[in-house]
Amino acid sequence: MFDLDAFNLATQLLFQPITLIMLVVGVGIGIAIGVLPGLGPPVALSLALPFTFEMSFVPSIVLLLSIYSASIYGGSISAIVARIPGTGAAVATAQDGNAMFRAGRGGEALGLSLTGSVIGGLFSALVLAIFSPLLAKLAAHFGPREYLAVCVFGLAVVVRVAGASLWKGLAMAGVGLWLTTWGIDPLSGGERYTFDSYQFYSGIKLIPFLIGIFAVSEVFIGAERALTKIDFDASSLKINIPGRARLKELKGVIMRSSIVGTVIGIVPGEGAAVGAYYAYAEEKRRSDKPDEFGKGSPVGVLAPETANNATVGGALLPTMTLGVPGTPAAAILLGAFAINNLTPGPRLFEERGDIMYAIYIGLFLINLVMMVVGYFAIRFAAQIIRVPQNIVLPLVFLLSVAGIYSTFSSLFAVGIMIASGVFGYIIRKLGFSVAPLVIGFVLGAIFEDGFRQSITTSQGSVLEFFNTPIGLSIYCLLFLTLFGGRIWQRLRAMIKRETP
C-alpha cells in the first residue's frame, strides 16, 4: 500500500542540503574508486562506512548507495580506456570496450557504458520499489525455521559460486559462522572464545572485520603490483551518448540485460560480475554475428554494463526485506542499518516507511546524477588510472585506520581490523574466496538463533525443520538452484537419445 505521509517525509529528508551533498559526493567518490584497479564497491563502502557514524540514517545510506552504484560504473572506464577493469564487474566489458577505444570509437564505448549503467540502475530501483513491500509482507510470517532456511539457502548458493573448489567455499562459510560465536553466549551467558579478555565479550565487531577483509587485505595484495605503470591514449577521452534512434535499436539488449542483472543480484553470492558475464554470454548467444564479440562489439559493452548496475537493486531486495545480503557490498550496507539501530525486515517497512521510500527515490536520483557526473567528469576520472598504486594503497590503509579509530576510539578495534586484513590476504593468496566468509559472518547470528530455537521447539527432531510451507518451499528452491541445471541437462540428453 502506498503511504503518502511516509512518501512526503522521505522527499523532505532526501532534499535536505546535507543529503544532496552526500549524493553528489558519493557518486564522485564511487566513480574515482571504481576506476582504480583492484578496489571496487566493497573496498569503497568499507572505507566510507566509519565516517557515517555521526550522520543521520538517510544521508549516510544515500552516500553509501551512491558509492555502491557509481563504483560499479567507474570500473568500466579503466576497462575501456586501458583494458584494466577497475572492478570484477567490468571484466566482461574490457575486451570489446578497449577494442572500440583503440579503433577510435572510445566515445561510443564510454557513452554506451554510462547509458547502460544508468538504465540498468533505474530498472533495478523500480523492481526494488515494487517487489520489496510484497516480500516484506511474506517475511512477516517468518519464524525461526523460515529464517534458518533462508540462511541455509544464502550460504549454500554463495558456496556454490565461490570458486572452482567446493570445499574451499564450505571452509570459508564455516569459518565465518564460527567467528560469530565468539563472545558471550546470548542464551547461556557462558564465554566462548574470549581468551580471558573482556575485549572479546561482545564478539568480533562487524565493521572492523569487514574493513580488514576488504580494504586492508587489498592493500597487501595491491602492494605486490604497486610499481606497475598504467598509460593510455587520452585523445579519445570523450563520451558520445547514444541518441533515441540508437537506444530504440538496442532496446532488446537493454531490457534483457536489465532483467538478467536484477535477477542475478537477488540470488545471494552472485553479484555484479556474474550478472555482467551472464548478460554478455546471452547476447553473444542470440547475436547473428557472434564472431564480432571480443573485437569491438557495442553490444559487448552495453549488455554487461547494463546488467552489472542492475544487480544493485536486486541485491538490496533480500538485504532490506530479510536481512540477508545478496552481495558482499550489500553486507557492508547492513552496517549502516546497525549503526542507526535499525534491523532490516518487515517491521522496518511497517514502522519506518519513510526510510524505505527514501531508499527507493534515492536510487533513482543517484542514477540520474551519475549520468550527469559521469558525462562531465570522464577526463578527470580516466586520469585517476595513472595515479601510482604506491600512493593509493598507503592512503587506503591510513583511511582505514583513521575511520576505525575515530569510530570506536579503540586500538583493539584497529588490531581486529589489521588481523582481519592479514587473514584476508592469506586466504586470498591461497585461492579462497572471501564472499562465503563474509556472508557466513553476517548471517551467523541469524543462523545460530534460528537453529537453536528450531531445534528446541522441535524437541531435537531435524525433520521438523521442513514442517513449514514457507521453509519447505525455500529448501525446494535451493535444491532446484543447486541441481536443477544438471537435472535439466540430463533430461534433454535422454530426450535426444530417444528421439529417432
GROMACS .gro file of C-alpha atoms in nm, residues 147-498:
model
  352
  147TYR     CA    1   1.491  -1.770   0.878
  148LEU     CA    2   1.708  -2.079   0.920
  149ALA     CA    3   1.601  -2.193   0.573
  150VAL     CA    4   1.685  -1.851   0.427
  151CYS     CA    5   2.032  -1.863   0.586
  152VAL     CA    6   2.095  -2.215   0.458
  153PHE     CA    7   1.984  -2.105   0.111
  154GLY     CA    8   2.210  -1.798   0.114
  155LEU     CA    9   2.515  -1.983   0.242
  156ALA     CA   10   2.469  -2.278   0.005
  157VAL     CA   11   2.436  -2.058  -0.302
  158VAL     CA   12   2.736  -1.845  -0.203
  159VAL     CA   13   2.948  -2.158  -0.151
  160ARG     CA   14   2.841  -2.290  -0.490
  161VAL     CA   15   2.959  -1.980  -0.677
  162ALA     CA   16   3.260  -1.901  -0.458
  163GLY     CA   17   3.507  -2.072  -0.688
  164ALA     CA   18   3.608  -2.398  -0.852
  165SER     CA   19   3.668  -2.570  -0.519
  166LEU     CA   20   3.357  -2.661  -0.323
  167TRP     CA   21   3.548  -2.750  -0.007
  168LYS     CA   22   3.720  -2.411  -0.002
  169GLY     CA   23   3.384  -2.237  -0.016
  170LEU     CA   24   3.245  -2.460   0.259
  171ALA     CA   25   3.552  -2.398   0.473
  172MET     CA   26   3.520  -2.020   0.441
  173ALA     CA   27   3.147  -2.026   0.517
  174GLY     CA   28   3.221  -2.241   0.823
  175VAL     CA   29   3.492  -2.003   0.943
  176GLY     CA   30   3.256  -1.709   0.900
  177LEU     CA   31   2.987  -1.881   1.107
  178TRP     CA   32   3.241  -1.983   1.370
  179LEU     CA   33   3.374  -1.630   1.413
  180THR     CA   34   3.025  -1.505   1.500
  181THR     CA   35   3.016  -1.740   1.801
  182TRP     CA   36   3.299  -1.554   1.975
  183GLY     CA   37   3.191  -1.365   2.285
  184ILE     CA   38   2.919  -1.417   2.544
  185ASP     CA   39   2.658  -1.680   2.458
  186PRO     CA   40   2.327  -1.488   2.439
  187LEU     CA   41   2.129  -1.784   2.580
  188SER     CA   42   2.351  -1.938   2.847
  189GLY     CA   43   2.568  -1.639   2.930
  190GLY     CA   44   2.881  -1.850   2.905
  191GLU     CA   45   3.206  -1.735   2.749
  192ARG     CA   46   3.301  -1.859   2.402
  193TYR     CA   47   3.648  -1.793   2.260
  194THR     CA   48   3.706  -1.485   2.474
  195PHE     CA   49   4.067  -1.585   2.555
  196ASP     CA   50   4.023  -1.439   2.905
  197SER     CA   51   3.991  -1.090   2.757
  198TYR     CA   52   3.691  -0.868   2.823
  199GLN     CA   53   3.752  -0.711   2.480
  200PHE     CA   54   3.604  -1.022   2.320
  201TYR     CA   55   3.291  -1.032   2.540
  202SER     CA   56   3.086  -0.856   2.272
  203GLY     CA   57   3.237  -1.068   1.995
  204ILE     CA   58   3.412  -0.950   1.680
  205LYS     CA   59   3.269  -0.620   1.561
  206LEU     CA   60   3.124  -0.626   1.211
  207ILE     CA   61   3.276  -0.303   1.079
  208PRO     CA   62   3.645  -0.361   1.171
  209PHE     CA   63   3.615  -0.715   1.037
  210LEU     CA   64   3.470  -0.603   0.702
  211ILE     CA   65   3.717  -0.320   0.654
  212GLY     CA   66   4.004  -0.556   0.732
  213ILE     CA   67   3.882  -0.830   0.499
  214PHE     CA   68   3.818  -0.596   0.206
  215ALA     CA   69   4.027  -0.280   0.235
  216VAL     CA   70   4.334  -0.387   0.433
  217SER     CA   71   4.375  -0.719   0.253
  218GLU     CA   72   4.352  -0.532  -0.077
  219VAL     CA   73   4.635  -0.306   0.039
  220PHE     CA   74   4.855  -0.613   0.093
  221ILE     CA   75   4.750  -0.768  -0.238
  222GLY     CA   76   4.794  -0.440  -0.422
  223ALA     CA   77   5.142  -0.385  -0.278
  224GLU     CA   78   5.261  -0.670  -0.498
  225ARG     CA   79   5.174  -0.473  -0.812
  226ALA     CA   80   5.243  -0.123  -0.678
  227LEU     CA   81   5.517  -0.047  -0.931
  228THR     CA   82   5.301  -0.128  -1.236
  229LYS     CA   83   5.271   0.177  -1.464
  230ILE     CA   84   4.943   0.232  -1.647
  231ASP     CA   85   4.919   0.454  -1.954
  232PHE     CA   86   4.677   0.513  -2.242
  233ASP     CA   87   4.598   0.745  -2.529
  234ALA     CA   88   4.399   1.037  -2.386
  235SER     CA   89   4.287   1.171  -2.726
  236SER     CA   90   3.969   0.958  -2.728
  237LEU     CA   91   3.854   1.066  -2.382
  238LYS     CA   92   3.505   1.185  -2.459
  239ILE     CA   93   3.154   1.046  -2.425
  240ASN     CA   94   2.904   1.015  -2.708
  241ILE     CA   95   2.566   0.944  -2.551
  242PRO     CA   96   2.357   0.723  -2.783
  243GLY     CA   97   2.055   0.902  -2.930
  244ARG     CA   98   1.693   0.798  -2.922
  245ALA     CA   99   1.714   0.605  -3.250
  246ARG     CA  100   2.019   0.412  -3.130
  247LEU     CA  101   1.856   0.328  -2.798
  248LYS     CA  102   1.544   0.210  -2.979
  249GLU     CA  103   1.764  -0.017  -3.188
  250LEU     CA  104   1.926  -0.159  -2.873
  251LYS     CA  105   1.614  -0.172  -2.652
  252GLY     CA  106   1.602  -0.553  -2.657
  253VAL     CA  107   1.960  -0.576  -2.530
  254ILE     CA  108   1.890  -0.319  -2.259
  255MET     CA  109   1.574  -0.488  -2.136
  256ARG     CA  110   1.717  -0.840  -2.132
  257SER     CA  111   2.037  -0.730  -1.959
  258SER     CA  112   1.843  -0.528  -1.701
  259ILE     CA  113   1.630  -0.831  -1.615
  260VAL     CA  114   1.932  -1.064  -1.603
  261GLY     CA  115   2.125  -0.827  -1.377
  262THR     CA  116   1.837  -0.771  -1.138
  263VAL     CA  117   1.760  -1.142  -1.103
  264ILE     CA  118   2.128  -1.231  -1.056
  265GLY     CA  119   2.156  -0.958  -0.791
  266ILE     CA  120   1.872  -1.113  -0.591
  267VAL     CA  121   2.049  -1.451  -0.571
  268PRO     CA  122   2.289  -1.441  -0.273
  269GLY     CA  123   2.656  -1.450  -0.365
  270GLU     CA  124   2.624  -1.395  -0.740
  271GLY     CA  125   2.690  -1.021  -0.767
  272ALA     CA  126   2.771  -0.774  -1.043
  273ALA     CA  127   3.049  -0.972  -1.210
  274VAL     CA  128   2.829  -1.278  -1.257
  275GLY     CA  129   2.541  -1.063  -1.383
  276ALA     CA  130   2.770  -0.898  -1.639
  277TYR     CA  131   2.901  -1.233  -1.765
  278TYR     CA  132   2.551  -1.382  -1.792
  279ALA     CA  133   2.425  -1.085  -1.990
  280TYR     CA  134   2.731  -1.087  -2.217
  281ALA     CA  135   2.701  -1.459  -2.284
  282GLU     CA  136   2.327  -1.433  -2.353
  283GLU     CA  137   2.369  -1.153  -2.607
  284LYS     CA  138   2.653  -1.337  -2.777
  285ARG     CA  139   2.435  -1.647  -2.800
  286ARG     CA  140   2.145  -1.451  -2.951
  287SER     CA  141   2.358  -1.246  -3.189
  288ASP     CA  142   2.361  -1.301  -3.567
  289LYS     CA  143   2.729  -1.202  -3.559
  290PRO     CA  144   2.879  -1.373  -3.252
  291ASP     CA  145   3.229  -1.351  -3.406
  292GLU     CA  146   3.224  -0.973  -3.354
  293PHE     CA  147   3.217  -1.015  -2.976
  294GLY     CA  148   3.562  -0.959  -2.831
  295LYS     CA  149   3.665  -0.748  -3.131
  296GLY     CA  150   3.479  -0.426  -3.056
  297SER     CA  151   3.108  -0.509  -3.045
  298PRO     CA  152   2.896  -0.226  -2.896
  299VAL     CA  153   2.657  -0.486  -2.756
  300GLY     CA  154   2.957  -0.643  -2.579
  301VAL     CA  155   2.988  -0.317  -2.384
  302LEU     CA  156   2.622  -0.230  -2.335
  303ALA     CA  157   2.500  -0.570  -2.211
  304PRO     CA  158   2.745  -0.628  -1.922
  305GLU     CA  159   2.737  -0.264  -1.812
  306THR     CA  160   2.358  -0.260  -1.801
  307ALA     CA  161   2.349  -0.588  -1.610
  308ASN     CA  162   2.617  -0.510  -1.352
  309ASN     CA  163   2.447  -0.191  -1.232
  310ALA     CA  164   2.109  -0.366  -1.238
  311THR     CA  165   2.240  -0.602  -0.968
  312VAL     CA  166   2.238  -0.314  -0.715
  313GLY     CA  167   1.860  -0.301  -0.673
  314GLY     CA  168   1.840  -0.679  -0.695
  315ALA     CA  169   2.096  -0.726  -0.416
  316LEU     CA  170   1.907  -0.480  -0.196
  317LEU     CA  171   1.582  -0.679  -0.222
  318PRO     CA  172   1.678  -0.966   0.014
  319THR     CA  173   1.900  -0.732   0.215
  320MET     CA  174   1.618  -0.493   0.309
  321THR     CA  175   1.336  -0.742   0.345
  322LEU     CA  176   1.511  -1.039   0.509
  323GLY     CA  177   1.842  -0.901   0.634
  324VAL     CA  178   2.019  -1.146   0.401
  325PRO     CA  179   2.277  -0.963   0.185
  326GLY     CA  180   2.282  -1.051  -0.183
  327THR     CA  181   2.647  -0.945  -0.224
  328PRO     CA  182   2.947  -0.862  -0.002
  329ALA     CA  183   2.883  -0.494  -0.078
  330ALA     CA  184   2.524  -0.532   0.042
  331ALA     CA  185   2.659  -0.696   0.357
  332ILE     CA  186   2.853  -0.377   0.429
  333LEU     CA  187   2.536  -0.174   0.380
  334LEU     CA  188   2.386  -0.369   0.669
  335GLY     CA  189   2.646  -0.191   0.883
  336ALA     CA  190   2.471   0.140   0.812
  337PHE     CA  191   2.146  -0.007   0.947
  338ALA     CA  192   2.326  -0.143   1.254
  339ILE     CA  193   2.490   0.193   1.326
  340ASN     CA  194   2.145   0.353   1.344
  341ASN     CA  195   1.994   0.064   1.546
  342LEU     CA  196   1.774  -0.038   1.254
  343THR     CA  197   1.705  -0.401   1.166
  344PRO     CA  198   1.608  -0.476   0.804
  345GLY     CA  199   1.289  -0.676   0.774
  346PRO     CA  200   0.911  -0.648   0.771
  347ARG     CA  201   0.892  -0.441   1.092
  348LEU     CA  202   1.111  -0.173   0.939
  349PHE     CA  203   0.870  -0.145   0.645
  350GLU     CA  204   0.578  -0.105   0.885
  351GLU     CA  205   0.739   0.133   1.133
  352ARG     CA  206   0.975   0.338   0.912
  353GLY     CA  207   0.815   0.353   0.571
  354ASP     CA  208   0.983   0.690   0.518
  355ILE     CA  209   1.324   0.520   0.519
  356MET     CA  210   1.214   0.268   0.258
  357TYR     CA  211   1.076   0.541   0.031
  358ALA     CA  212   1.396   0.740   0.081
  359ILE     CA  213   1.599   0.441  -0.044
  360TYR     CA  214   1.372   0.389  -0.346
  361ILE     CA  215   1.371   0.755  -0.450
  362GLY     CA  216   1.738   0.790  -0.359
  363LEU     CA  217   1.837   0.513  -0.601
  364PHE     CA  218   1.653   0.689  -0.883
  365LEU     CA  219   1.823   1.019  -0.804
  366ILE     CA  220   2.164   0.852  -0.773
  367ASN     CA  221   2.145   0.709  -1.122
  368LEU     CA  222   2.028   1.038  -1.272
  369VAL     CA  223   2.311   1.227  -1.100
  370MET     CA  224   2.556   0.956  -1.211
  371MET     CA  225   2.456   1.029  -1.571
  372VAL     CA  226   2.547   1.396  -1.532
  373VAL     CA  227   2.864   1.350  -1.326
  374GLY     CA  228   2.983   1.063  -1.544
  375TYR     CA  229   2.939   1.270  -1.858
  376PHE     CA  230   3.129   1.577  -1.740
  377ALA     CA  231   3.394   1.405  -1.525
  378ILE     CA  232   3.518   1.146  -1.773
  379ARG     CA  233   3.856   1.311  -1.841
  380PHE     CA  234   3.933   1.360  -1.474
  381ALA     CA  235   3.812   1.009  -1.384
  382ALA     CA  236   4.028   0.847  -1.651
  383GLN     CA  237   4.337   1.035  -1.534
  384ILE     CA  238   4.298   0.869  -1.192
  385ILE     CA  239   4.412   0.544  -1.354
  386ARG     CA  240   4.759   0.696  -1.380
  387VAL     CA  241   4.789   0.755  -1.005
  388PRO     CA  242   5.060   0.512  -0.885
  389GLN     CA  243   4.946   0.231  -0.660
  390ASN     CA  244   5.224   0.312  -0.414
  391ILE     CA  245   5.034   0.636  -0.344
  392VAL     CA  246   4.682   0.492  -0.344
  393LEU     CA  247   4.749   0.192  -0.120
  394PRO     CA  248   4.903   0.375   0.179
  395LEU     CA  249   4.617   0.625   0.156
  396VAL     CA  250   4.363   0.340   0.171
  397PHE     CA  251   4.538   0.196   0.476
  398LEU     CA  252   4.553   0.533   0.655
  399LEU     CA  253   4.183   0.596   0.585
  400SER     CA  254   4.101   0.251   0.722
  401VAL     CA  255   4.292   0.310   1.047
  402ALA     CA  256   4.156   0.664   1.087
  403GLY     CA  257   3.799   0.553   1.021
  404ILE     CA  258   3.809   0.268   1.272
  405TYR     CA  259   3.986   0.462   1.547
  406SER     CA  260   3.762   0.769   1.510
  407THR     CA  261   3.456   0.544   1.528
  408PHE     CA  262   3.548   0.311   1.815
  409SER     CA  263   3.823   0.510   1.993
  410SER     CA  264   3.990   0.174   2.047
  411LEU     CA  265   4.326   0.038   1.941
  412PHE     CA  266   4.176  -0.307   1.994
  413ALA     CA  267   3.929  -0.240   1.710
  414VAL     CA  268   4.220  -0.127   1.491
  415GLY     CA  269   4.400  -0.450   1.583
  416ILE     CA  270   4.095  -0.656   1.483
  417MET     CA  271   4.088  -0.472   1.151
  418ILE     CA  272   4.457  -0.537   1.081
  419ALA     CA  273   4.431  -0.902   1.191
  420SER     CA  274   4.130  -0.946   0.962
  421GLY     CA  275   4.328  -0.787   0.681
  422VAL     CA  276   4.618  -1.026   0.730
  423PHE     CA  277   4.377  -1.319   0.741
  424GLY     CA  278   4.201  -1.193   0.427
  425TYR     CA  279   4.535  -1.158   0.248
  426ILE     CA  280   4.641  -1.512   0.339
  427ILE     CA  281   4.318  -1.678   0.229
  428ARG     CA  282   4.312  -1.484  -0.097
  429LYS     CA  283   4.668  -1.586  -0.175
  430LEU     CA  284   4.572  -1.947  -0.103
  431GLY     CA  285   4.289  -1.926  -0.353
  432PHE     CA  286   3.997  -1.898  -0.110
  433SER     CA  287   3.707  -1.662  -0.181
  434VAL     CA  288   3.615  -1.401   0.080
  435ALA     CA  289   3.246  -1.396  -0.026
  436PRO     CA  290   3.134  -1.706   0.172
  437LEU     CA  291   3.345  -1.589   0.468
  438VAL     CA  292   3.171  -1.250   0.478
  439ILE     CA  293   2.820  -1.384   0.413
  440GLY     CA  294   2.875  -1.651   0.679
  441PHE     CA  295   2.989  -1.385   0.926
  442VAL     CA  296   2.691  -1.159   0.853
  443LEU     CA  297   2.436  -1.442   0.867
  444GLY     CA  298   2.598  -1.622   1.162
  445ALA     CA  299   2.387  -1.472   1.439
  446ILE     CA  300   2.061  -1.523   1.244
  447PHE     CA  301   2.164  -1.879   1.158
  448GLU     CA  302   2.252  -1.967   1.519
  449ASP     CA  303   1.934  -1.815   1.663
  450GLY     CA  304   1.718  -1.987   1.401
  451PHE     CA  305   1.888  -2.323   1.452
  452ARG     CA  306   1.880  -2.319   1.832
  453GLN     CA  307   1.519  -2.204   1.851
  454SER     CA  308   1.412  -2.453   1.584
  455ILE     CA  309   1.588  -2.747   1.749
  456THR     CA  310   1.436  -2.652   2.085
  457THR     CA  311   1.077  -2.620   1.961
  458SER     CA  312   1.106  -2.941   1.757
  459GLN     CA  313   1.242  -3.132   2.060
  460GLY     CA  314   1.556  -3.231   1.872
  461SER     CA  315   1.387  -3.353   1.553
  462VAL     CA  316   1.561  -3.221   1.242
  463LEU     CA  317   1.265  -3.331   1.029
  464GLU     CA  318   1.057  -3.057   1.193
  465PHE     CA  319   1.278  -2.802   1.016
  466PHE     CA  320   1.090  -2.889   0.697
  467ASN     CA  321   0.745  -2.892   0.858
  468THR     CA  322   0.653  -2.542   0.744
  469PRO     CA  323   0.522  -2.447   0.396
  470ILE     CA  324   0.748  -2.143   0.350
  471GLY     CA  325   1.057  -2.322   0.481
  472LEU     CA  326   0.991  -2.628   0.267
  473SER     CA  327   0.946  -2.404  -0.039
  474ILE     CA  328   1.282  -2.238   0.031
  475TYR     CA  329   1.456  -2.576   0.060
  476CYS     CA  330   1.292  -2.691  -0.266
  477LEU     CA  331   1.410  -2.370  -0.435
  478LEU     CA  332   1.760  -2.437  -0.301
  479PHE     CA  333   1.752  -2.790  -0.447
  480LEU     CA  334   1.648  -2.656  -0.788
  481THR     CA  335   1.914  -2.385  -0.772
  482LEU     CA  336   2.190  -2.633  -0.695
  483PHE     CA  337   2.084  -2.929  -0.905
  484GLY     CA  338   1.815  -2.803  -1.146
  485GLY     CA  339   2.064  -2.729  -1.425
  486ARG     CA  340   2.220  -3.075  -1.413
  487ILE     CA  341   1.880  -3.246  -1.400
  488TRP     CA  342   1.758  -3.044  -1.698
  489GLN     CA  343   2.071  -3.127  -1.899
  490ARG     CA  344   2.030  -3.498  -1.832
  491LEU     CA  345   1.662  -3.486  -1.927
  492ARG     CA  346   1.746  -3.312  -2.254
  493ALA     CA  347   2.018  -3.569  -2.325
  494MET     CA  348   1.773  -3.853  -2.261
  495ILE     CA  349   1.510  -3.696  -2.488
  496LYS     CA  350   1.766  -3.652  -2.769
  497ARG     CA  351   1.875  -4.017  -2.741
  498GLU     CA  352   1.515  -4.138  -2.757
   0.00000   0.00000   0.00000
